[in-house]
Tab-separated table of C-alpha atoms in Angstrom:
chain	number	residue	atom	x	y	z
A	22	UNK	CA	-19.130	9.418	-1.380
A	23	UNK	CA	-17.270	6.891	-3.481
A	24	UNK	CA	-14.740	4.524	-1.932
A	25	UNK	CA	-11.208	5.886	-1.951
A	26	UNK	CA	-12.032	9.590	-1.833
A	27	UNK	CA	-10.140	11.647	0.717
A	28	UNK	CA	-11.944	14.180	2.866
A	29	UNK	CA	-11.237	16.633	5.645
A	30	UNK	CA	-13.820	18.169	7.952
A	31	UNK	CA	-12.722	21.780	8.203
A	32	UNK	CA	-15.646	23.430	9.990
A	33	UNK	CA	-15.349	24.253	13.689
A	34	UNK	CA	-16.950	21.547	15.871
A	35	UNK	CA	-20.714	21.885	16.213
A	36	UNK	CA	-20.767	24.917	13.914
A	37	UNK	CA	-24.077	25.667	12.227
A	38	UNK	CA	-24.267	25.872	8.449
A	39	UNK	CA	-22.519	23.955	5.710
A	40	UNK	CA	-19.404	21.908	6.387
A	41	UNK	CA	-16.276	22.353	4.307
A	42	UNK	CA	-15.207	19.343	2.284
A	43	UNK	CA	-11.921	18.628	0.531
A	44	UNK	CA	-11.321	15.876	-1.978
A	45	UNK	CA	-8.689	14.792	-4.470
A	46	UNK	CA	-11.347	14.546	-7.173
A	47	UNK	CA	-14.451	16.621	-7.785
A	48	UNK	CA	-16.959	13.780	-7.539
A	49	UNK	CA	-20.032	15.927	-8.145
A	50	UNK	CA	-20.961	16.142	-4.463
A	51	UNK	CA	-24.327	17.902	-4.271
A	52	UNK	CA	-25.534	18.228	-0.687
A	53	UNK	CA	-26.851	21.388	0.950
A	54	UNK	CA	-24.693	20.757	4.047
A	55	UNK	CA	-21.406	20.358	2.108
A	56	UNK	CA	-19.356	23.158	0.566
A	57	UNK	CA	-16.697	21.851	-1.859
A	58	UNK	CA	-13.062	22.986	-1.584
A	59	UNK	CA	-11.219	20.492	-3.725
A	60	UNK	CA	-7.535	20.941	-2.961
A	61	UNK	CA	-7.245	22.197	0.589
A	62	UNK	CA	-5.621	18.878	1.417
A	63	UNK	CA	-2.551	20.172	-0.420
A	64	UNK	CA	-2.579	23.853	0.571
A	65	UNK	CA	-2.978	22.916	4.246
A	66	UNK	CA	0.773	22.277	4.323
A	67	UNK	CA	1.510	25.861	3.265
A	68	UNK	CA	2.534	25.183	-0.331
A	69	UNK	CA	1.025	25.933	-3.693
A	70	UNK	CA	-0.684	23.370	-5.901
A	71	UNK	CA	1.465	23.213	-9.038
A	72	UNK	CA	-1.102	21.623	-11.336
A	73	UNK	CA	-2.618	22.810	-14.582
A	74	UNK	CA	-5.995	24.430	-15.107
A	75	UNK	CA	-8.651	24.667	-12.429
A	76	UNK	CA	-6.600	22.593	-9.958
A	77	UNK	CA	-3.756	25.108	-9.658
A	78	UNK	CA	-3.753	27.329	-6.579
A	79	UNK	CA	-1.402	29.580	-4.743
A	80	UNK	CA	-0.107	28.822	-1.269
A	81	UNK	CA	-2.613	29.792	1.402
A	82	UNK	CA	-1.556	31.023	4.833
A	83	UNK	CA	-5.230	30.781	5.878
A	84	UNK	CA	-5.428	27.081	4.912
A	85	UNK	CA	-2.164	26.416	6.786
A	86	UNK	CA	-3.397	28.215	9.912
A	87	UNK	CA	-6.763	26.432	9.828
A	88	UNK	CA	-5.121	23.026	9.436
A	89	UNK	CA	-2.808	23.735	12.407
A	90	UNK	CA	-5.882	24.524	14.520
A	91	UNK	CA	-7.691	21.380	13.333
A	92	UNK	CA	-4.679	19.125	13.965
A	93	UNK	CA	-4.121	20.577	17.455
A	94	UNK	CA	-7.793	20.097	18.388
A	95	UNK	CA	-7.825	16.580	16.958
A	96	UNK	CA	-4.717	15.611	18.932
A	97	UNK	CA	-6.273	16.968	22.130
A	98	UNK	CA	-9.475	14.974	21.512
A	99	UNK	CA	-7.425	11.816	20.870
A	100	UNK	CA	-5.327	12.361	24.006
A	101	UNK	CA	-8.461	12.915	26.126
A	102	UNK	CA	-10.298	9.921	24.668
A	103	UNK	CA	-13.098	12.063	23.204
A	104	UNK	CA	-12.483	10.496	19.795
A	105	UNK	CA	-10.829	7.242	18.827
A	106	UNK	CA	-9.031	6.282	15.672
A	107	UNK	CA	-9.920	3.169	13.737
A	108	UNK	CA	-7.928	0.097	14.758
A	109	UNK	CA	-4.914	-0.530	12.577
A	110	UNK	CA	-4.145	-3.574	10.482
A	111	UNK	CA	-0.415	-3.841	9.797
A	112	UNK	CA	0.612	-5.476	6.535
A	113	UNK	CA	4.048	-6.739	5.485
A	114	UNK	CA	6.740	-4.049	5.446
A	115	UNK	CA	7.505	-4.296	1.750
A	116	UNK	CA	6.319	-3.411	-1.707
A	117	UNK	CA	4.301	-6.627	-1.562
A	118	UNK	CA	2.478	-5.171	1.459
A	119	UNK	CA	1.606	-2.050	-0.540
A	120	UNK	CA	0.250	-4.190	-3.375
A	121	UNK	CA	-1.693	-6.296	-0.886
A	122	UNK	CA	-3.172	-3.144	0.666
A	123	UNK	CA	-4.243	-1.746	-2.698
A	124	UNK	CA	-5.897	-5.070	-3.501
A	125	UNK	CA	-7.720	-5.102	-0.152
A	126	UNK	CA	-9.062	-1.596	-0.806
A	127	UNK	CA	-9.933	-2.366	-4.433
A	128	UNK	CA	-12.007	-5.409	-3.461
A	129	UNK	CA	-13.701	-3.634	-0.560
A	130	UNK	CA	-12.471	-6.312	1.864
A	131	UNK	CA	-11.828	-3.843	4.680
A	132	UNK	CA	-14.104	-1.677	6.765
A	133	UNK	CA	-13.465	0.195	9.994
A	134	UNK	CA	-9.695	-0.351	9.971
A	135	UNK	CA	-6.625	1.567	8.851
A	136	UNK	CA	-4.205	-0.336	6.669
A	137	UNK	CA	-0.580	0.322	7.587
A	138	UNK	CA	2.515	-0.592	5.578
A	139	UNK	CA	5.840	0.689	6.859
A	140	UNK	CA	8.116	1.532	3.952
A	141	UNK	CA	11.696	2.718	4.492
């Protein structure tokens, strides 16, 4: 998977068969264990995807319900210490911090951390 892609594991934990995969861009993923679903990351909030062509989709109550289940399970696992988030790296709270973060990602100078910039 190329750097910068966004993904969401949407299969139930330890489920047999292919995993569901969501991405902002169709990167030509070709793996027998991955089933592509390109814009669930937008329909998971209950709205439609108002884009042209193949990217347009109607609102999906099923995507919304599935994402609520995934978020609830993930929060429980975090609370119980079964999974841990990456450590955060807080940048300056400004537009300069956003630019710095983009540069860090672009150069590949970060691994295993979340970049955080608080913008009001």
